[in-house]
Coordinates of C-alpha atoms in Angstrom, one line a residue:
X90 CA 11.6 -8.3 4.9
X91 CA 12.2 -8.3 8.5
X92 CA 15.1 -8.9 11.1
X93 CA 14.8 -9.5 15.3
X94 CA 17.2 -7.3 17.0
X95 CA 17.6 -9.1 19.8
X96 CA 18.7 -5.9 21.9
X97 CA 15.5 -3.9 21.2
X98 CA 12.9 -6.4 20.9
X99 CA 11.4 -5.0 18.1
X100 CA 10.5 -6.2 14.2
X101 CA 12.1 -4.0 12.0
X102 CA 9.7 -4.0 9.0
X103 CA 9.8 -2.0 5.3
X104 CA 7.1 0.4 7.1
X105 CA 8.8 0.9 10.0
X106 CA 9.3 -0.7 13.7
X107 CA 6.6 -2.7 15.7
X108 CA 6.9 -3.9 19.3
X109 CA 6.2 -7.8 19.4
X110 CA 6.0 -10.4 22.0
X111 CA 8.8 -13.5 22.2
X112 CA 6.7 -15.6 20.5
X113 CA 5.6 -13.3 17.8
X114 CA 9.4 -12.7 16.3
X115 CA 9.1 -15.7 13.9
X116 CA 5.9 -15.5 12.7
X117 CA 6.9 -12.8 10.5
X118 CA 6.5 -9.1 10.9
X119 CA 3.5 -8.3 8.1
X120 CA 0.7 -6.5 10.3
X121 CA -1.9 -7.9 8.4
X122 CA -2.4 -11.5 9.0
X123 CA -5.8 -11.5 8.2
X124 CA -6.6 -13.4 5.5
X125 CA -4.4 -16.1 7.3
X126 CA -6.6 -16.1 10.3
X127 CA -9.5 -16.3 8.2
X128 CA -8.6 -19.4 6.1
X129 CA -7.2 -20.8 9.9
X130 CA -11.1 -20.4 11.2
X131 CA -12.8 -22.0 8.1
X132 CA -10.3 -25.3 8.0
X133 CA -11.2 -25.5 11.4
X134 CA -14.8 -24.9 11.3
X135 CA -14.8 -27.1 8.3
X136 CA -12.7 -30.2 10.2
X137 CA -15.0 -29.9 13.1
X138 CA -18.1 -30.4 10.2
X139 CA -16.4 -33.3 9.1
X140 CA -15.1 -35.3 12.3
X141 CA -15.6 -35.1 16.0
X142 CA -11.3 -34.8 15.6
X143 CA -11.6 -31.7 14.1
X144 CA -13.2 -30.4 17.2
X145 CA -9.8 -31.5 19.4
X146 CA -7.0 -30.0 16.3
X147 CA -6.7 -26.1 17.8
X148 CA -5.6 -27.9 21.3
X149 CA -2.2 -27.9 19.7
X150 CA -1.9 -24.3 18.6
X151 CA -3.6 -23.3 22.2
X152 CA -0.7 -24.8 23.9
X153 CA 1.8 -23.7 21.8
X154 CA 0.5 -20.4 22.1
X155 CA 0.7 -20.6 25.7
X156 CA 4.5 -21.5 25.9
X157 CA 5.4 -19.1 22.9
X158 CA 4.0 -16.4 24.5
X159 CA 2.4 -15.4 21.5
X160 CA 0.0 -12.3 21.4
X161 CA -0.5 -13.2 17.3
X162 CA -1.2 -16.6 18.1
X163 CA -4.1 -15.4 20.7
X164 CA -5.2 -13.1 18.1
X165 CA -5.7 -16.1 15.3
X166 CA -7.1 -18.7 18.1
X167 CA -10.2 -16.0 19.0
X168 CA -10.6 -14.1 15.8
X169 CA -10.5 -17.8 14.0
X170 CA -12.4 -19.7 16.6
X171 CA -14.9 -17.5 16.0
X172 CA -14.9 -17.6 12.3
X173 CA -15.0 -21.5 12.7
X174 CA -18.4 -21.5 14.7
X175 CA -19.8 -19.7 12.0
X176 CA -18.6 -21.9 9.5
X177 CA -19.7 -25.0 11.4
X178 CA -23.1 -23.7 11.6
X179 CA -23.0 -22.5 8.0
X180 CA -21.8 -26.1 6.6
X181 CA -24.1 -28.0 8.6
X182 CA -27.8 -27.6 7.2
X183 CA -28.6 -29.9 9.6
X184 CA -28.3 -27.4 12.6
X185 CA -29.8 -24.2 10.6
X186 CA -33.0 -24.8 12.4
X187 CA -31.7 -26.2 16.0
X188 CA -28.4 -25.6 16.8
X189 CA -28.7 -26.9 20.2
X190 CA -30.5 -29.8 19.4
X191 CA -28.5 -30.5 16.0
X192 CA -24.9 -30.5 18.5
X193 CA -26.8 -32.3 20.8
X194 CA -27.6 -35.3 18.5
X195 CA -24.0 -34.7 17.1
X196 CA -22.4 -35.4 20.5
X197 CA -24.5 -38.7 21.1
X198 CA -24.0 -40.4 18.2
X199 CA -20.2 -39.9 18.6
X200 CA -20.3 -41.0 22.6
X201 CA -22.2 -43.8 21.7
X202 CA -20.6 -45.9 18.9
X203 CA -19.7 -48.5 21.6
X204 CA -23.7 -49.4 21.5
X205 CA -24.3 -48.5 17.8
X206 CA -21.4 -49.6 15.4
X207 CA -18.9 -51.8 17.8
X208 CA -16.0 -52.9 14.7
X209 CA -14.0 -55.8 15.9
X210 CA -9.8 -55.9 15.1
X211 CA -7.3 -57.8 15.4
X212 CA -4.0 -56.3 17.0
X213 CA -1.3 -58.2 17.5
X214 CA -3.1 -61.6 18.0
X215 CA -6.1 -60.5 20.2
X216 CA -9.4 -59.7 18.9
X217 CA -10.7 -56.3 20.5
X218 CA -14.5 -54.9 19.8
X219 CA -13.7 -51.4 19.5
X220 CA -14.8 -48.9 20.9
X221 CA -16.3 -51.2 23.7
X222 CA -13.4 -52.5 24.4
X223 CA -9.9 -50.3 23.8
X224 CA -6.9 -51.7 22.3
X225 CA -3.1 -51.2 24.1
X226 CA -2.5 -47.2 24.7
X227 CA 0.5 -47.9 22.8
X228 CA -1.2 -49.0 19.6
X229 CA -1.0 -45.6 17.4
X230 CA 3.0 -46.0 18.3
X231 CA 2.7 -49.6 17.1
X232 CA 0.9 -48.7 13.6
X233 CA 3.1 -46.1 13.4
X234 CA 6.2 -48.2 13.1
X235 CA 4.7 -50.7 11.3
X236 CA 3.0 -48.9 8.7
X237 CA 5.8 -46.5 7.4
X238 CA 8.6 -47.1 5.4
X239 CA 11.7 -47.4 7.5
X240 CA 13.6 -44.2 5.7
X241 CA 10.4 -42.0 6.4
X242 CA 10.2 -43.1 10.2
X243 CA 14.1 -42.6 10.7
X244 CA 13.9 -38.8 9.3
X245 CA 10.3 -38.5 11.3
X246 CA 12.3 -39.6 14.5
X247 CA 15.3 -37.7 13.7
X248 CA 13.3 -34.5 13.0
X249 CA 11.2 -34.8 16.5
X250 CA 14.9 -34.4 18.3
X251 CA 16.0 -31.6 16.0
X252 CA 11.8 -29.7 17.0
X253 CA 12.6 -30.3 20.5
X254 CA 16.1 -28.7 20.3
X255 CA 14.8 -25.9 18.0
X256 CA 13.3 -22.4 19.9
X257 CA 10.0 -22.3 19.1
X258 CA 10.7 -18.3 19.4
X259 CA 13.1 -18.9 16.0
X260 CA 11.3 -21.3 14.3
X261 CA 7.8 -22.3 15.1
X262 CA 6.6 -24.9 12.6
X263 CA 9.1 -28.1 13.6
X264 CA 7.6 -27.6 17.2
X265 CA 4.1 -27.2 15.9
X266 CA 4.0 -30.0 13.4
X267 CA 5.6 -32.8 16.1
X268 CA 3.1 -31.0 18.8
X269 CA 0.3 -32.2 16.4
X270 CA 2.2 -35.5 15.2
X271 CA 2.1 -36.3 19.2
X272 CA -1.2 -35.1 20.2
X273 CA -3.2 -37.1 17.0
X274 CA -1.1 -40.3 18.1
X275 CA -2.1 -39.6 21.6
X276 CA -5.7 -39.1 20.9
X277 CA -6.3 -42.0 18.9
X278 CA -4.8 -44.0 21.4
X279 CA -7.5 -42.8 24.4
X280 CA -9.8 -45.6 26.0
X281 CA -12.8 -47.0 24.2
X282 CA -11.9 -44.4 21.5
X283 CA -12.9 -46.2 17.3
X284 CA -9.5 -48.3 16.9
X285 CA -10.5 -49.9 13.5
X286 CA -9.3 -50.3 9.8
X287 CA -6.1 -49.9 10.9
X288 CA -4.4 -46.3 10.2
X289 CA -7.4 -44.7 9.2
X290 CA -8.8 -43.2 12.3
X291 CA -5.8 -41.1 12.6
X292 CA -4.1 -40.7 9.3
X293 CA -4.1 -36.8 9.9
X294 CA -0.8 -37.4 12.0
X295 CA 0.9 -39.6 9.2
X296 CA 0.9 -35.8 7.4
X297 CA 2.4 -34.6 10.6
X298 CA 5.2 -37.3 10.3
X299 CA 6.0 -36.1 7.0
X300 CA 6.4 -32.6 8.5
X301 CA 8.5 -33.8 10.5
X302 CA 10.5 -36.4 8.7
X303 CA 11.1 -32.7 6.5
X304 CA 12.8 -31.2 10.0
X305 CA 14.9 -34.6 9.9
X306 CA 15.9 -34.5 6.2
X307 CA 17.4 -31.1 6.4
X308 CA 18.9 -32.0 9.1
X309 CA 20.6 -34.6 7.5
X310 CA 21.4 -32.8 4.4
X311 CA 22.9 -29.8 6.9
X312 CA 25.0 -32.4 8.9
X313 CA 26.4 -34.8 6.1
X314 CA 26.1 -32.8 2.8
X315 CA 26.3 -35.0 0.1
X316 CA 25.7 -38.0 2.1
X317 CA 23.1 -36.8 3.6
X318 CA 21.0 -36.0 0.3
X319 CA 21.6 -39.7 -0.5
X320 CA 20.0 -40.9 2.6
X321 CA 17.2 -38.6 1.2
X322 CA 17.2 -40.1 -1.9
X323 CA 17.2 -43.7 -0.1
X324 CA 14.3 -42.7 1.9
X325 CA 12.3 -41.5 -1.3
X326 CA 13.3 -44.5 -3.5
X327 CA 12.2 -46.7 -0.4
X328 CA 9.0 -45.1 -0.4
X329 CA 8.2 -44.8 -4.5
X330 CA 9.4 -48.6 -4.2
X331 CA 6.9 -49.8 -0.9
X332 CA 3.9 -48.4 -3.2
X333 CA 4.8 -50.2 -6.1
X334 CA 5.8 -53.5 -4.8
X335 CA 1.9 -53.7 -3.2
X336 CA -0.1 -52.7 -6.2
X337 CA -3.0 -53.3 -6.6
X338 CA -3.5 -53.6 -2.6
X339 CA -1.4 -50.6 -0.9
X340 CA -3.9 -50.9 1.9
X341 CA -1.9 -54.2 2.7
X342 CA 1.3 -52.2 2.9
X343 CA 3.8 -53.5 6.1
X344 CA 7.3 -52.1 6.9
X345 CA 10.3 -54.3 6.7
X346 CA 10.5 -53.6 9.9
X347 CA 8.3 -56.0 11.1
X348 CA 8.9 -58.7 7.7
X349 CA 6.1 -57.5 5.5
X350 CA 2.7 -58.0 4.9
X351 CA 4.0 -62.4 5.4
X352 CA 5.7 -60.7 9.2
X353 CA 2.2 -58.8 10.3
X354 CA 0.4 -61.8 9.4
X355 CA 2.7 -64.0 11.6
X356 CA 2.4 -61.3 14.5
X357 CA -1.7 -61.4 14.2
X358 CA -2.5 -57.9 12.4
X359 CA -5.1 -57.9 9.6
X360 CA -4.0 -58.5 6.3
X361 CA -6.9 -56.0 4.4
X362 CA -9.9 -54.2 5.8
X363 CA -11.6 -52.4 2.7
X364 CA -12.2 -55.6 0.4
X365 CA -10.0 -53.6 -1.7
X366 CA -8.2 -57.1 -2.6
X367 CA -11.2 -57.8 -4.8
X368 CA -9.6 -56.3 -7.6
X369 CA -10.2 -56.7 -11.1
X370 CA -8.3 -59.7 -11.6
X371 CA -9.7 -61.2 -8.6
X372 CA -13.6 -60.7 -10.1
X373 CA -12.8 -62.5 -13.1
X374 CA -11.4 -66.0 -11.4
X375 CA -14.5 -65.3 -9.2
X376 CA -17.0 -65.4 -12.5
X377 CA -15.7 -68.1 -13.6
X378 CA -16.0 -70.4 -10.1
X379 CA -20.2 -69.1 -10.3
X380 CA -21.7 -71.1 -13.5
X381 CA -25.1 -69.7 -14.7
X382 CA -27.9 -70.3 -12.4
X383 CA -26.0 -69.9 -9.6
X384 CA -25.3 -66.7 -7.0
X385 CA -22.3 -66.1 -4.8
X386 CA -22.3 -65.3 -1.3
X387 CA -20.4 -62.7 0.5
X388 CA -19.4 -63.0 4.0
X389 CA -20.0 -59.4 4.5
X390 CA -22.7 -56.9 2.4
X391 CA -21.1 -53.2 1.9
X392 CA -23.6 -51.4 -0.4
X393 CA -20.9 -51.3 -2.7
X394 CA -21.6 -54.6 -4.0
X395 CA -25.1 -53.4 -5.6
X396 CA -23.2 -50.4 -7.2
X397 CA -20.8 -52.9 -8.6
X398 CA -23.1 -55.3 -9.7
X399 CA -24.9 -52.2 -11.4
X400 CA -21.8 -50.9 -13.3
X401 CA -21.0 -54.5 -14.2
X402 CA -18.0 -54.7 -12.5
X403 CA -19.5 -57.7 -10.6
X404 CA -21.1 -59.9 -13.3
X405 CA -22.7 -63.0 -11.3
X406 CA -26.2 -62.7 -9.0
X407 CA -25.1 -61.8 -5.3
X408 CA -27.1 -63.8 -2.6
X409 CA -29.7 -63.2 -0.8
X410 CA -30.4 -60.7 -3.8
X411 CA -30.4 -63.2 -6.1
X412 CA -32.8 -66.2 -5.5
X413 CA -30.3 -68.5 -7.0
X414 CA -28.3 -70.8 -4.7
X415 CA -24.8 -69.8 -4.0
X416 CA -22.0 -71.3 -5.7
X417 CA -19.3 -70.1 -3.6
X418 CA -19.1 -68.2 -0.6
X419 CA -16.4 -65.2 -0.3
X420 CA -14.5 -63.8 3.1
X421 CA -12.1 -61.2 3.0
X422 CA -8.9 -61.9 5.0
X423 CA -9.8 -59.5 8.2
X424 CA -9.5 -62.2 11.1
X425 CA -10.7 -59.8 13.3
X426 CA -14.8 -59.9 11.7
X427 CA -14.5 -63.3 11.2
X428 CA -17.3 -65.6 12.2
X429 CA -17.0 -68.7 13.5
X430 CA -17.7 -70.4 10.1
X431 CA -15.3 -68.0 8.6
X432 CA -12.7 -69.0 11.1
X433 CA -13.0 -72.5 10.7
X434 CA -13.1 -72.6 7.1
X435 CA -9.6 -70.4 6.6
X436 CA -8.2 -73.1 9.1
X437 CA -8.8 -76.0 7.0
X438 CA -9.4 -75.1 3.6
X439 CA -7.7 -71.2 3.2
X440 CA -4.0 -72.8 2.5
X441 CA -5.6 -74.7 -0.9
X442 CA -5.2 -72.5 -3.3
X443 CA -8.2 -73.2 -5.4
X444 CA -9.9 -70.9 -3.0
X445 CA -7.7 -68.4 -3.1
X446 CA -9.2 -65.4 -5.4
X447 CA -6.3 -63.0 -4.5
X448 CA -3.3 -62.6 -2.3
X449 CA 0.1 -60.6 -2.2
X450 CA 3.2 -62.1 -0.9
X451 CA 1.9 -65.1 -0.4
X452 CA -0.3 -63.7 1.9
X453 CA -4.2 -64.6 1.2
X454 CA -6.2 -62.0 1.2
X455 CA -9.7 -63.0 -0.3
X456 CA -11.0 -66.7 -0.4
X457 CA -13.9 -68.1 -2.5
X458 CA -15.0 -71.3 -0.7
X459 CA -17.3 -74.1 -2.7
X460 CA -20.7 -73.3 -0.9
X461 CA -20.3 -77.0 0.1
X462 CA -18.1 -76.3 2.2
X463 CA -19.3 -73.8 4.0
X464 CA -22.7 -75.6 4.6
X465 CA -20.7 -78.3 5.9
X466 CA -18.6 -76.2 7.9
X467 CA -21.7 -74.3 9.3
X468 CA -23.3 -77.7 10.2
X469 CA -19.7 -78.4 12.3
X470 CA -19.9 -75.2 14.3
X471 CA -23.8 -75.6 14.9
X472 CA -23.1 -78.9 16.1
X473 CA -20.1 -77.6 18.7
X474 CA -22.2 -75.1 19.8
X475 CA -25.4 -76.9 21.0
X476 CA -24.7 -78.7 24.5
X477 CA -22.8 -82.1 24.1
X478 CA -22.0 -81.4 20.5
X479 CA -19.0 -83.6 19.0
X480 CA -16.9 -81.5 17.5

């Protein structure tokens, strides 16, 4: 219920006229805003109890207040900054009694993950013990492309021109939602900053892309009409179609862009991070490789193997829980954790496919190795490592 008379410079509302700023005109005219401003503060407060991210997501609005020129905008960023240091304190029981001290501990285990937890990936053919080490600054911009279907990326890319073209003093979402698309890619991608698990650490801006890839599909629809909606329609099939084709394992999920999940393999990404690849199917050939008596042995221990084992879903003893000797010994296909057994065994036994317990595409992506095997494989590396070892 409101127009901008450019002349004036004024909102001209149902209860009259109110001066505005510039910036203001497109955030709408209502003078209460309140209940907006207090749902902003308590999705911020709330992200910044949830990741250190959270603490680095207003930086967007701040800047876009800045160049907007918006009095509103200063209002919500104060009013709901406040709000969210309340709610942080309030969500956090952790920090009812020391505040000081609570942050304190807060910052230092996130600063010092490098000597804690220290994840090893592979990226494009190189190992890289984040957040020690930091992988290529370009690497968001990598799994970007990569990891999203090639109708979603082309809007996404389309729809960053049309933001930068559109006033943010007419319309300030496209700005906003590619401000935050850029500044999530851009802060996952700072030195010795978590790089693991592929998309995960920054899969806020993948919600951003989507915003974006919205500008671009209007756009489309605006500038071709009917052809336009059926690039739209592409786009979505596309996507509906990526999801289904990698069921069970859409964790494993690779744009054509770069081949598939077969393509990132071949350009040394990891296949599968969560052990997700374990699925259902995968258990039951694996039950049937253990005979009674005998344990299998992971290469890795998430505590999610004892609640598995406890709902049933994993039916055989797991080793070293189990006193029973191993039968087989199972390794997820995530090069970048391999050990040195691990690596050495996928080289010369991973392409038989009696070990294979599951794969998509061809693509491995769990082995169950005869614990033979592995014994003798471990006796091979011991021997290479040890000074005048024959290989």
């Amino acid at each position: 219920a409101s127009v901008f008379d450019t002349n004036t410079a004024k909102t001209k509302t149902l209860a009259g006229e109110l001066p505005v700023a510039p910036g203001d005109v497109a955030l709408g005219s209502r003078p209460s805003r309140w209940p907006w401003i207090l749902l902003f503060g308590l999705l911020c407060g709330w992200a910044a109890d949830t990741k250190l991210t959270g603490w680095f997501l207003p930086i967007p609005f701040l800047v876009w207040t800045i160049l907007a020129r918006s009095r509103r905008g200063w209002v919500t960023l104060i009013v709901g900054g406040v709000i969210a240091l309340l709610t942080l304190y309030a969500f956090n029981p952790a920090w009812w009694t020391d505040p000081i001290g609570g942050f304190g501990e807060f910052r230092r285990s996130n600063l010092s993950r490098a000597e804690t937890i220290p994840i090893p990936v592979l990226f494009l053919g190189q190992v890289v013990h984040t957040p020690k080490q930091s992988l290529p600054w370009y690497n968001t911009l990598v799994w970007t492309a990569i990891a999203t279907p090639v109708g979603f990326l082309a809007f996404a890319l389309a729809g960053a021109v049309r933001s930068i073209r559109t006033r943010a003093s007419s319309d300030p979402l496209p700005i906003l939602a590619l401000g935050h698309w850029i500044f999530l890619l851009m802060l996952r991608a700072l030195p010795h900053t978590p790089g693991h698990d592929g998309v995960r650490q920054f899969l806020p801006a993948f919600g951003c892309l989507a915003l974006v890839a919205g500008v671009g599909a209007a756009w489309a629809v605006e500038k071709f009409g009917r052809w336009g909606k059926g690039l739209v329609s592409l786009a979505l099939i596309e996507g509906a179609v990526s999801v289904a084709a990698f069921m069970p394992v859409p964790l494993s999920y690779f744009s054509p862009i770069i081949g598939g999940l077969p393509g990132a393999a071949r350009i040394g990404m990891e296949p599968t991070y969560f052990w997700d690849a374990l699925t259902d199917d995968a258990l039951s050939r694996l039950h049937q490789r253990v005979p009674k008596g005998r344990s299998v042995r992971f290469a890795t221990y998430p505590s999610s193997w004892l609640y598995l084992r406890k709902v049933g879903k994993i039916q055989v003893p797991i080793w070293p829980i189990s006193a029973d000797p191993p039968a087989v010994y199972v390794v997820q296909n995530r090069p970048g954790a391999f050990s040195p057994v691990d690596r050495l065994l996928v080289k010369n036994l991973g392409a038989d496919p009696r070990n294979i317990l599951s794969q998509k595409f061809g693509v491995p992506l769990v082995w169950a190795f005869p614990y033979e095997d592995y014994q003798r494989t471990e006796r091979t590396v011991r021997g290479q490592d040890r000074p005048g070892g024959t290989p």
